[in-house]
Amino acid sequence: MTKIDTSSPENVLPTPSHTVGPFYGFALPFRGGEDIAPQGHPDTVTVHGHVYDGEGRGLPDALVELWGPDTEGNLPTTDGSMRRDPATGDHLGRNGVEFTGFGRIQTDADGHWYARTLRPGARGHNAPYVSVCVFARGLLVHLFTRIYLPGDEAALAADPLLSRLDTGRRDTLIARDEGNGTYRFDIRLQGEGETVFLEFQ
């Protein structure tokens, strides 16, 4: 056994660095995380897509978090996305009635994710959008972006963020309408077509 004298700073070996995860198997994903909209709500939309790495491969262990306002643009204040039974500690999930605006989804083996949420209403001068946070292997810091839904071209053109981007970059933030209330939104972490990510100061 080799002993190292740690009484002197020059004898202390540095701790090796490592990247984040994937450490998502315990506690972070929760049952029903993709079902954000109350059951049977008429304004429910489905948003889905893939999380891709720089080489275009789907990431099987990414987490996608969504936060969105209700259909009137109000931010929900309801607790309960991850309710637990106070007696047993078991996970109860949402109550299926109230809108919390929050969801967390783990990608599948192909990097695919989906969520059912309410179509967001506009807030202030912004076009309606859902906020997104992405956690994935190799990311030392999680990434933030937005999902804008198509349909109101005037609102999209006037949005303070979208109006500052050129067309190619702008399009990475707008979901594609697939019909029947379903929208496709792929998240590309880098490379060609990289999603626009936001930095909050």
mmCIF file with all atom_site columns, C-alpha atoms in Angstrom:
data_model
loop_
_atom_site.group_PDB
_atom_site.id
_atom_site.type_symbol
_atom_site.label_atom_id
_atom_site.label_alt_id
_atom_site.label_comp_id
_atom_site.label_asym_id
_atom_site.label_entity_id
_atom_site.label_seq_id
_atom_site.pdbx_PDB_ins_code
_atom_site.Cartn_x
_atom_site.Cartn_y
_atom_site.Cartn_z
_atom_site.occupancy
_atom_site.B_iso_or_equiv
_atom_site.pdbx_formal_charge
_atom_site.auth_seq_id
_atom_site.auth_comp_id
_atom_site.auth_asym_id
_atom_site.auth_atom_id
_atom_site.pdbx_PDB_model_num
ATOM 1   C CA . MET A 1 1   ? 0.000   0.000  0.000   1.00 0.00 ? 1   MET A CA 1
ATOM 2   C CA . THR A 1 2   ? 1.333   3.414  -0.948  1.00 0.00 ? 2   THR A CA 1
ATOM 3   C CA . LYS A 1 3   ? 0.928   6.138  1.636   1.00 0.00 ? 3   LYS A CA 1
ATOM 4   C CA . ILE A 1 4   ? 0.788   9.786  0.625   1.00 0.00 ? 4   ILE A CA 1
ATOM 5   C CA . ASP A 1 5   ? 1.815   12.561 2.970   1.00 0.00 ? 5   ASP A CA 1
ATOM 6   C CA . THR A 1 6   ? -1.073  15.051 2.799   1.00 0.00 ? 6   THR A CA 1
ATOM 7   C CA . SER A 1 7   ? 0.391   17.483 5.291   1.00 0.00 ? 7   SER A CA 1
ATOM 8   C CA . SER A 1 8   ? 2.027   19.418 2.461   1.00 0.00 ? 8   SER A CA 1
ATOM 9   C CA . PRO A 1 9   ? -0.024  20.857 -0.456  1.00 0.00 ? 9   PRO A CA 1
ATOM 10  C CA . GLU A 1 10  ? 2.489   19.691 -3.080  1.00 0.00 ? 10  GLU A CA 1
ATOM 11  C CA . ASN A 1 11  ? 1.902   16.084 -2.001  1.00 0.00 ? 11  ASN A CA 1
ATOM 12  C CA . VAL A 1 12  ? -1.874  16.152 -2.485  1.00 0.00 ? 12  VAL A CA 1
ATOM 13  C CA . LEU A 1 13  ? -3.066  14.639 -5.752  1.00 0.00 ? 13  LEU A CA 1
ATOM 14  C CA . PRO A 1 14  ? -5.834  16.497 -7.611  1.00 0.00 ? 14  PRO A CA 1
ATOM 15  C CA . THR A 1 15  ? -9.287  14.993 -7.669  1.00 0.00 ? 15  THR A CA 1
ATOM 16  C CA . PRO A 1 16  ? -10.021 13.746 -11.199 1.00 0.00 ? 16  PRO A CA 1
ATOM 17  C CA . SER A 1 17  ? -12.721 15.682 -13.045 1.00 0.00 ? 17  SER A CA 1
ATOM 18  C CA . HIS A 1 18  ? -15.727 14.029 -14.615 1.00 0.00 ? 18  HIS A CA 1
ATOM 19  C CA . THR A 1 19  ? -18.835 15.051 -16.502 1.00 0.00 ? 19  THR A CA 1
ATOM 20  C CA . VAL A 1 20  ? -22.408 14.973 -15.303 1.00 0.00 ? 20  VAL A CA 1
ATOM 21  C CA . GLY A 1 21  ? -24.156 11.638 -15.284 1.00 0.00 ? 21  GLY A CA 1
ATOM 22  C CA . PRO A 1 22  ? -25.982 9.814  -16.483 1.00 0.00 ? 22  PRO A CA 1
ATOM 23  C CA . PHE A 1 23  ? -27.206 9.689  -12.874 1.00 0.00 ? 23  PHE A CA 1
ATOM 24  C CA . TYR A 1 24  ? -30.917 10.040 -13.572 1.00 0.00 ? 24  TYR A CA 1
ATOM 25  C CA . GLY A 1 25  ? -32.290 6.647  -12.613 1.00 0.00 ? 25  GLY A CA 1
ATOM 26  C CA . PHE A 1 26  ? -33.163 7.473  -9.013  1.00 0.00 ? 26  PHE A CA 1
ATOM 27  C CA . ALA A 1 27  ? -35.771 10.065 -7.951  1.00 0.00 ? 27  ALA A CA 1
ATOM 28  C CA . LEU A 1 28  ? -35.501 12.460 -10.895 1.00 0.00 ? 28  LEU A CA 1
ATOM 29  C CA . PRO A 1 29  ? -37.851 10.743 -13.367 1.00 0.00 ? 29  PRO A CA 1
ATOM 30  C CA . PHE A 1 30  ? -41.294 10.345 -11.844 1.00 0.00 ? 30  PHE A CA 1
ATOM 31  C CA . ARG A 1 31  ? -44.353 8.396  -12.934 1.00 0.00 ? 31  ARG A CA 1
ATOM 32  C CA . GLY A 1 32  ? -46.664 10.447 -15.137 1.00 0.00 ? 32  GLY A CA 1
ATOM 33  C CA . GLY A 1 33  ? -44.153 13.248 -15.692 1.00 0.00 ? 33  GLY A CA 1
ATOM 34  C CA . GLU A 1 34  ? -45.269 13.574 -19.303 1.00 0.00 ? 34  GLU A CA 1
ATOM 35  C CA . ASP A 1 35  ? -48.957 14.089 -18.434 1.00 0.00 ? 35  ASP A CA 1
ATOM 36  C CA . ILE A 1 36  ? -48.997 17.802 -17.593 1.00 0.00 ? 36  ILE A CA 1
ATOM 37  C CA . ALA A 1 37  ? -52.500 18.670 -18.831 1.00 0.00 ? 37  ALA A CA 1
ATOM 38  C CA . PRO A 1 38  ? -55.494 17.670 -16.698 1.00 0.00 ? 38  PRO A CA 1
ATOM 39  C CA . GLN A 1 39  ? -57.222 14.554 -17.991 1.00 0.00 ? 39  GLN A CA 1
ATOM 40  C CA . GLY A 1 40  ? -59.717 15.283 -20.772 1.00 0.00 ? 40  GLY A CA 1
ATOM 41  C CA . HIS A 1 41  ? -58.926 19.021 -20.999 1.00 0.00 ? 41  HIS A CA 1
ATOM 42  C CA . PRO A 1 42  ? -60.036 20.297 -24.454 1.00 0.00 ? 42  PRO A CA 1
ATOM 43  C CA . ASP A 1 43  ? -56.918 22.487 -24.950 1.00 0.00 ? 43  ASP A CA 1
ATOM 44  C CA . THR A 1 44  ? -54.435 19.635 -24.553 1.00 0.00 ? 44  THR A CA 1
ATOM 45  C CA . VAL A 1 45  ? -51.611 19.421 -27.084 1.00 0.00 ? 45  VAL A CA 1
ATOM 46  C CA . THR A 1 46  ? -48.901 16.787 -27.473 1.00 0.00 ? 46  THR A CA 1
ATOM 47  C CA . VAL A 1 47  ? -45.326 17.930 -28.016 1.00 0.00 ? 47  VAL A CA 1
ATOM 48  C CA . HIS A 1 48  ? -42.706 15.323 -28.867 1.00 0.00 ? 48  HIS A CA 1
ATOM 49  C CA . GLY A 1 49  ? -39.287 14.951 -30.429 1.00 0.00 ? 49  GLY A CA 1
ATOM 50  C CA . HIS A 1 50  ? -35.769 13.641 -29.932 1.00 0.00 ? 50  HIS A CA 1
ATOM 51  C CA . VAL A 1 51  ? -32.724 14.903 -28.076 1.00 0.00 ? 51  VAL A CA 1
ATOM 52  C CA . TYR A 1 52  ? -29.745 14.562 -30.451 1.00 0.00 ? 52  TYR A CA 1
ATOM 53  C CA . ASP A 1 53  ? -26.023 14.826 -29.775 1.00 0.00 ? 53  ASP A CA 1
ATOM 54  C CA . GLY A 1 54  ? -23.565 16.594 -32.094 1.00 0.00 ? 54  GLY A CA 1
ATOM 55  C CA . GLU A 1 55  ? -23.353 13.568 -34.392 1.00 0.00 ? 55  GLU A CA 1
ATOM 56  C CA . GLY A 1 56  ? -27.117 13.244 -34.764 1.00 0.00 ? 56  GLY A CA 1
ATOM 57  C CA . ARG A 1 57  ? -27.523 10.294 -32.403 1.00 0.00 ? 57  ARG A CA 1
ATOM 58  C CA . GLY A 1 58  ? -30.469 10.176 -30.021 1.00 0.00 ? 58  GLY A CA 1
ATOM 59  C CA . LEU A 1 59  ? -29.547 10.375 -26.329 1.00 0.00 ? 59  LEU A CA 1
ATOM 60  C CA . PRO A 1 60  ? -31.235 7.562  -24.374 1.00 0.00 ? 60  PRO A CA 1
ATOM 61  C CA . ASP A 1 61  ? -30.654 9.070  -20.924 1.00 0.00 ? 61  ASP A CA 1
ATOM 62  C CA . ALA A 1 62  ? -31.483 12.757 -21.254 1.00 0.00 ? 62  ALA A CA 1
ATOM 63  C CA . LEU A 1 63  ? -34.084 14.514 -19.144 1.00 0.00 ? 63  LEU A CA 1
ATOM 64  C CA . VAL A 1 64  ? -36.386 17.172 -20.580 1.00 0.00 ? 64  VAL A CA 1
ATOM 65  C CA . GLU A 1 65  ? -38.199 19.481 -18.159 1.00 0.00 ? 65  GLU A CA 1
ATOM 66  C CA . LEU A 1 66  ? -41.078 21.648 -19.323 1.00 0.00 ? 66  LEU A CA 1
ATOM 67  C CA . TRP A 1 67  ? -42.726 24.638 -17.646 1.00 0.00 ? 67  TRP A CA 1
ATOM 68  C CA . GLY A 1 68  ? -45.630 26.409 -19.254 1.00 0.00 ? 68  GLY A CA 1
ATOM 69  C CA . PRO A 1 69  ? -48.466 28.816 -18.527 1.00 0.00 ? 69  PRO A CA 1
ATOM 70  C CA . ASP A 1 70  ? -52.109 27.882 -18.828 1.00 0.00 ? 70  ASP A CA 1
ATOM 71  C CA . THR A 1 71  ? -54.218 28.792 -21.849 1.00 0.00 ? 71  THR A CA 1
ATOM 72  C CA . GLU A 1 72  ? -54.718 32.335 -20.523 1.00 0.00 ? 72  GLU A CA 1
ATOM 73  C CA . GLY A 1 73  ? -50.972 32.901 -20.075 1.00 0.00 ? 73  GLY A CA 1
ATOM 74  C CA . ASN A 1 74  ? -51.134 32.602 -16.281 1.00 0.00 ? 74  ASN A CA 1
ATOM 75  C CA . LEU A 1 75  ? -48.299 30.837 -14.473 1.00 0.00 ? 75  LEU A CA 1
ATOM 76  C CA . PRO A 1 76  ? -49.717 28.008 -12.341 1.00 0.00 ? 76  PRO A CA 1
ATOM 77  C CA . THR A 1 77  ? -49.220 28.087 -8.593  1.00 0.00 ? 77  THR A CA 1
ATOM 78  C CA . THR A 1 78  ? -50.670 24.630 -7.951  1.00 0.00 ? 78  THR A CA 1
ATOM 79  C CA . ASP A 1 79  ? -48.500 22.135 -6.071  1.00 0.00 ? 79  ASP A CA 1
ATOM 80  C CA . GLY A 1 80  ? -48.607 18.475 -6.832  1.00 0.00 ? 80  GLY A CA 1
ATOM 81  C CA . SER A 1 81  ? -46.540 17.382 -9.822  1.00 0.00 ? 81  SER A CA 1
ATOM 82  C CA . MET A 1 82  ? -44.819 14.856 -7.580  1.00 0.00 ? 82  MET A CA 1
ATOM 83  C CA . ARG A 1 83  ? -47.377 14.346 -4.793  1.00 0.00 ? 83  ARG A CA 1
ATOM 84  C CA . ARG A 1 84  ? -46.628 11.706 -2.198  1.00 0.00 ? 84  ARG A CA 1
ATOM 85  C CA . ASP A 1 85  ? -48.907 9.841  0.158   1.00 0.00 ? 85  ASP A CA 1
ATOM 86  C CA . PRO A 1 86  ? -48.114 11.297 3.611   1.00 0.00 ? 86  PRO A CA 1
ATOM 87  C CA . ALA A 1 87  ? -48.750 7.960  5.330   1.00 0.00 ? 87  ALA A CA 1
ATOM 88  C CA . THR A 1 88  ? -46.748 5.599  3.091   1.00 0.00 ? 88  THR A CA 1
ATOM 89  C CA . GLY A 1 89  ? -44.458 7.948  1.172   1.00 0.00 ? 89  GLY A CA 1
ATOM 90  C CA . ASP A 1 90  ? -45.597 6.321  -2.086  1.00 0.00 ? 90  ASP A CA 1
ATOM 91  C CA . HIS A 1 91  ? -45.748 8.457  -5.217  1.00 0.00 ? 91  HIS A CA 1
ATOM 92  C CA . LEU A 1 92  ? -49.307 9.520  -6.049  1.00 0.00 ? 92  LEU A CA 1
ATOM 93  C CA . GLY A 1 93  ? -48.628 11.605 -9.142  1.00 0.00 ? 93  GLY A CA 1
ATOM 94  C CA . ARG A 1 94  ? -50.870 14.426 -10.239 1.00 0.00 ? 94  ARG A CA 1
ATOM 95  C CA . ASN A 1 95  ? -54.454 14.616 -9.135  1.00 0.00 ? 95  ASN A CA 1
ATOM 96  C CA . GLY A 1 96  ? -55.573 14.777 -12.793 1.00 0.00 ? 96  GLY A CA 1
ATOM 97  C CA . VAL A 1 97  ? -57.647 17.924 -12.235 1.00 0.00 ? 97  VAL A CA 1
ATOM 98  C CA . GLU A 1 98  ? -55.326 20.857 -11.582 1.00 0.00 ? 98  GLU A CA 1
ATOM 99  C CA . PHE A 1 99  ? -52.729 22.187 -14.004 1.00 0.00 ? 99  PHE A CA 1
ATOM 100 C CA . THR A 1 100 ? -49.243 22.489 -12.508 1.00 0.00 ? 100 THR A CA 1
ATOM 101 C CA . GLY A 1 101 ? -47.498 23.548 -15.723 1.00 0.00 ? 101 GLY A CA 1
ATOM 102 C CA . PHE A 1 102 ? -44.481 21.346 -14.915 1.00 0.00 ? 102 PHE A CA 1
ATOM 103 C CA . GLY A 1 103 ? -43.331 18.045 -16.366 1.00 0.00 ? 103 GLY A CA 1
ATOM 104 C CA . ARG A 1 104 ? -40.147 16.000 -16.439 1.00 0.00 ? 104 ARG A CA 1
ATOM 105 C CA . ILE A 1 105 ? -39.611 13.361 -19.096 1.00 0.00 ? 105 ILE A CA 1
ATOM 106 C CA . GLN A 1 106 ? -36.769 10.892 -19.575 1.00 0.00 ? 106 GLN A CA 1
ATOM 107 C CA . THR A 1 107 ? -35.921 10.069 -23.181 1.00 0.00 ? 107 THR A CA 1
ATOM 108 C CA . ASP A 1 108 ? -36.367 6.481  -24.343 1.00 0.00 ? 108 ASP A CA 1
ATOM 109 C CA . ALA A 1 109 ? -33.696 4.224  -25.880 1.00 0.00 ? 109 ALA A CA 1
ATOM 110 C CA . ASP A 1 110 ? -33.855 6.213  -29.150 1.00 0.00 ? 110 ASP A CA 1
ATOM 111 C CA . GLY A 1 111 ? -33.691 9.627  -27.486 1.00 0.00 ? 111 GLY A CA 1
ATOM 112 C CA . HIS A 1 112 ? -37.428 10.264 -27.979 1.00 0.00 ? 112 HIS A CA 1
ATOM 113 C CA . TRP A 1 113 ? -39.588 12.191 -25.495 1.00 0.00 ? 113 TRP A CA 1
ATOM 114 C CA . TYR A 1 114 ? -43.192 13.421 -25.431 1.00 0.00 ? 114 TYR A CA 1
ATOM 115 C CA . ALA A 1 115 ? -45.473 15.434 -23.194 1.00 0.00 ? 115 ALA A CA 1
ATOM 116 C CA . ARG A 1 116 ? -49.168 16.262 -23.088 1.00 0.00 ? 116 ARG A CA 1
ATOM 117 C CA . THR A 1 117 ? -49.705 19.820 -21.877 1.00 0.00 ? 117 THR A CA 1
ATOM 118 C CA . LEU A 1 118 ? -52.025 22.768 -22.382 1.00 0.00 ? 118 LEU A CA 1
ATOM 119 C CA . ARG A 1 119 ? -51.549 25.090 -25.321 1.00 0.00 ? 119 ARG A CA 1
ATOM 120 C CA . PRO A 1 120 ? -49.793 28.025 -23.658 1.00 0.00 ? 120 PRO A CA 1
ATOM 121 C CA . GLY A 1 121 ? -51.329 31.486 -23.673 1.00 0.00 ? 121 GLY A CA 1
ATOM 122 C CA . ALA A 1 122 ? -49.328 34.633 -24.427 1.00 0.00 ? 122 ALA A CA 1
ATOM 123 C CA . ARG A 1 123 ? -47.584 36.509 -21.608 1.00 0.00 ? 123 ARG A CA 1
ATOM 124 C CA . GLY A 1 124 ? -46.660 40.180 -22.038 1.00 0.00 ? 124 GLY A CA 1
ATOM 125 C CA . HIS A 1 125 ? -45.122 40.928 -25.437 1.00 0.00 ? 125 HIS A CA 1
ATOM 126 C CA . ASN A 1 126 ? -44.000 37.331 -25.967 1.00 0.00 ? 126 ASN A CA 1
ATOM 127 C CA . ALA A 1 127 ? -45.567 34.880 -28.346 1.00 0.00 ? 127 ALA A CA 1
ATOM 128 C CA . PRO A 1 128 ? -46.890 31.828 -26.437 1.00 0.00 ? 128 PRO A CA 1
ATOM 129 C CA . TYR A 1 129 ? -44.109 29.401 -25.498 1.00 0.00 ? 129 TYR A CA 1
ATOM 130 C CA . VAL A 1 130 ? -43.168 26.571 -23.157 1.00 0.00 ? 130 VAL A CA 1
ATOM 131 C CA . SER A 1 131 ? -39.871 26.833 -21.266 1.00 0.00 ? 131 SER A CA 1
ATOM 132 C CA . VAL A 1 132 ? -37.503 23.851 -21.555 1.00 0.00 ? 132 VAL A CA 1
ATOM 133 C CA . CYS A 1 133 ? -34.527 22.660 -19.530 1.00 0.00 ? 133 CYS A CA 1
ATOM 134 C CA . VAL A 1 134 ? -32.338 19.814 -20.822 1.00 0.00 ? 134 VAL A CA 1
ATOM 135 C CA . PHE A 1 135 ? -30.072 17.584 -18.736 1.00 0.00 ? 135 PHE A CA 1
ATOM 136 C CA . ALA A 1 136 ? -27.878 15.134 -20.632 1.00 0.00 ? 136 ALA A CA 1
ATOM 137 C CA . ARG A 1 137 ? -24.614 13.216 -20.460 1.00 0.00 ? 137 ARG A CA 1
ATOM 138 C CA . GLY A 1 138 ? -21.563 15.351 -21.027 1.00 0.00 ? 138 GLY A CA 1
ATOM 139 C CA . LEU A 1 139 ? -23.309 18.571 -20.017 1.00 0.00 ? 139 LEU A CA 1
ATOM 140 C CA . LEU A 1 140 ? -21.665 20.250 -17.073 1.00 0.00 ? 140 LEU A CA 1
ATOM 141 C CA . VAL A 1 141 ? -24.487 22.795 -16.979 1.00 0.00 ? 141 VAL A CA 1
ATOM 142 C CA . HIS A 1 142 ? -28.089 22.131 -18.002 1.00 0.00 ? 142 HIS A CA 1
ATOM 143 C CA . LEU A 1 143 ? -29.417 23.983 -21.046 1.00 0.00 ? 143 LEU A CA 1
ATOM 144 C CA . PHE A 1 144 ? -32.450 26.246 -21.361 1.00 0.00 ? 144 PHE A CA 1
ATOM 145 C CA . THR A 1 145 ? -34.517 26.859 -24.464 1.00 0.00 ? 145 THR A CA 1
ATOM 146 C CA . ARG A 1 146 ? -38.116 27.483 -25.523 1.00 0.00 ? 146 ARG A CA 1
ATOM 147 C CA . ILE A 1 147 ? -40.777 25.774 -27.595 1.00 0.00 ? 147 ILE A CA 1
ATOM 148 C CA . TYR A 1 148 ? -42.948 28.150 -29.587 1.00 0.00 ? 148 TYR A CA 1
ATOM 149 C CA . LEU A 1 149 ? -46.028 26.661 -31.242 1.00 0.00 ? 149 LEU A CA 1
ATOM 150 C CA . PRO A 1 150 ? -46.834 27.738 -34.795 1.00 0.00 ? 150 PRO A CA 1
ATOM 151 C CA . GLY A 1 151 ? -50.156 29.277 -35.794 1.00 0.00 ? 151 GLY A CA 1
ATOM 152 C CA . ASP A 1 152 ? -49.977 32.970 -34.944 1.00 0.00 ? 152 ASP A CA 1
ATOM 153 C CA . GLU A 1 153 ? -47.388 34.333 -37.365 1.00 0.00 ? 153 GLU A CA 1
ATOM 154 C CA . ALA A 1 154 ? -47.884 37.954 -36.257 1.00 0.00 ? 154 ALA A CA 1
ATOM 155 C CA . ALA A 1 155 ? -47.147 37.065 -32.628 1.00 0.00 ? 155 ALA A CA 1
ATOM 156 C CA . LEU A 1 156 ? -44.091 34.998 -33.616 1.00 0.00 ? 156 LEU A CA 1
ATOM 157 C CA . ALA A 1 157 ? -42.751 37.842 -35.788 1.00 0.00 ? 157 ALA A CA 1
ATOM 158 C CA . ALA A 1 158 ? -43.164 40.346 -32.932 1.00 0.00 ? 158 ALA A CA 1
ATOM 159 C CA . ASP A 1 159 ? -41.683 38.136 -30.202 1.00 0.00 ? 159 ASP A CA 1
ATOM 160 C CA . PRO A 1 160 ? -38.676 39.928 -28.623 1.00 0.00 ? 160 PRO A CA 1
ATOM 161 C CA . LEU A 1 161 ? -36.441 36.828 -28.732 1.00 0.00 ? 161 LEU A CA 1
ATOM 162 C CA . LEU A 1 162 ? -37.447 35.401 -32.115 1.00 0.00 ? 162 LEU A CA 1
ATOM 163 C CA . SER A 1 163 ? -37.209 38.789 -33.832 1.00 0.00 ? 163 SER A CA 1
ATOM 164 C CA . ARG A 1 164 ? -33.500 39.000 -32.881 1.00 0.00 ? 164 ARG A CA 1
ATOM 165 C CA . LEU A 1 165 ? -32.597 35.721 -34.633 1.00 0.00 ? 165 LEU A CA 1
ATOM 166 C CA . ASP A 1 166 ? -31.978 35.001 -38.293 1.00 0.00 ? 166 ASP A CA 1
ATOM 167 C CA . THR A 1 167 ? -34.431 32.630 -39.960 1.00 0.00 ? 167 THR A CA 1
ATOM 168 C CA . GLY A 1 168 ? -32.322 29.473 -39.630 1.00 0.00 ? 168 GLY A CA 1
ATOM 169 C CA . ARG A 1 169 ? -31.713 29.944 -35.923 1.00 0.00 ? 169 ARG A CA 1
ATOM 170 C CA . ARG A 1 170 ? -35.269 31.137 -35.285 1.00 0.00 ? 170 ARG A CA 1
ATOM 171 C CA . ASP A 1 171 ? -36.705 27.955 -36.781 1.00 0.00 ? 171 ASP A CA 1
ATOM 172 C CA . THR A 1 172 ? -34.920 25.818 -34.157 1.00 0.00 ? 172 THR A CA 1
ATOM 173 C CA . LEU A 1 173 ? -37.309 27.250 -31.544 1.00 0.00 ? 173 LEU A CA 1
ATOM 174 C CA . ILE A 1 174 ? -40.586 26.744 -33.414 1.00 0.00 ? 174 ILE A CA 1
ATOM 175 C CA . ALA A 1 175 ? -42.247 23.342 -33.266 1.00 0.00 ? 175 ALA A CA 1
ATOM 176 C CA . ARG A 1 176 ? -43.574 21.746 -36.432 1.00 0.00 ? 176 ARG A CA 1
ATOM 177 C CA . ASP A 1 177 ? -47.349 21.203 -36.614 1.00 0.00 ? 177 ASP A CA 1
ATOM 178 C CA . GLU A 1 178 ? -48.131 17.554 -37.351 1.00 0.00 ? 178 GLU A CA 1
ATOM 179 C CA . GLY A 1 179 ? -51.900 18.007 -37.117 1.00 0.00 ? 179 GLY A CA 1
ATOM 180 C CA . ASN A 1 180 ? -54.479 16.866 -34.564 1.00 0.00 ? 180 ASN A CA 1
ATOM 181 C CA . GLY A 1 181 ? -52.897 18.925 -31.781 1.00 0.00 ? 181 GLY A CA 1
ATOM 182 C CA . THR A 1 182 ? -49.491 17.241 -32.135 1.00 0.00 ? 182 THR A CA 1
ATOM 183 C CA . TYR A 1 183 ? -46.220 19.163 -32.543 1.00 0.00 ? 183 TYR A CA 1
ATOM 184 C CA . ARG A 1 184 ? -42.672 17.971 -33.254 1.00 0.00 ? 184 ARG A CA 1
ATOM 185 C CA . PHE A 1 185 ? -39.748 19.669 -31.484 1.00 0.00 ? 185 PHE A CA 1
ATOM 186 C CA . ASP A 1 186 ? -36.283 18.119 -31.738 1.00 0.00 ? 186 ASP A CA 1
ATOM 187 C CA . ILE A 1 187 ? -33.496 19.351 -29.488 1.00 0.00 ? 187 ILE A CA 1
ATOM 188 C CA . ARG A 1 188 ? -30.050 19.329 -31.100 1.00 0.00 ? 188 ARG A CA 1
ATOM 189 C CA . LEU A 1 189 ? -27.310 19.882 -28.544 1.00 0.00 ? 189 LEU A CA 1
ATOM 190 C CA . GLN A 1 190 ? -24.682 20.919 -31.112 1.00 0.00 ? 190 GLN A CA 1
ATOM 191 C CA . GLY A 1 191 ? -23.743 20.646 -34.767 1.00 0.00 ? 191 GLY A CA 1
ATOM 192 C CA . GLU A 1 192 ? -25.871 21.411 -37.785 1.00 0.00 ? 192 GLU A CA 1
ATOM 193 C CA . GLY A 1 193 ? -29.255 22.834 -36.806 1.00 0.00 ? 193 GLY A CA 1
ATOM 194 C CA . GLU A 1 194 ? -28.189 23.285 -33.173 1.00 0.00 ? 194 GLU A CA 1
ATOM 195 C CA . THR A 1 195 ? -31.091 24.468 -31.040 1.00 0.00 ? 195 THR A CA 1
ATOM 196 C CA . VAL A 1 196 ? -30.859 28.037 -29.737 1.00 0.00 ? 196 VAL A CA 1
ATOM 197 C CA . PHE A 1 197 ? -30.094 27.880 -26.020 1.00 0.00 ? 197 PHE A CA 1
ATOM 198 C CA . LEU A 1 198 ? -30.571 30.720 -23.556 1.00 0.00 ? 198 LEU A CA 1
ATOM 199 C CA . GLU A 1 199 ? -28.303 31.983 -20.811 1.00 0.00 ? 199 GLU A CA 1
ATOM 200 C CA . PHE A 1 200 ? -29.857 33.608 -17.760 1.00 0.00 ? 200 PHE A CA 1
ATOM 201 C CA . GLN A 1 201 ? -27.765 36.178 -15.888 1.00 0.00 ? 201 GLN A CA 1
#
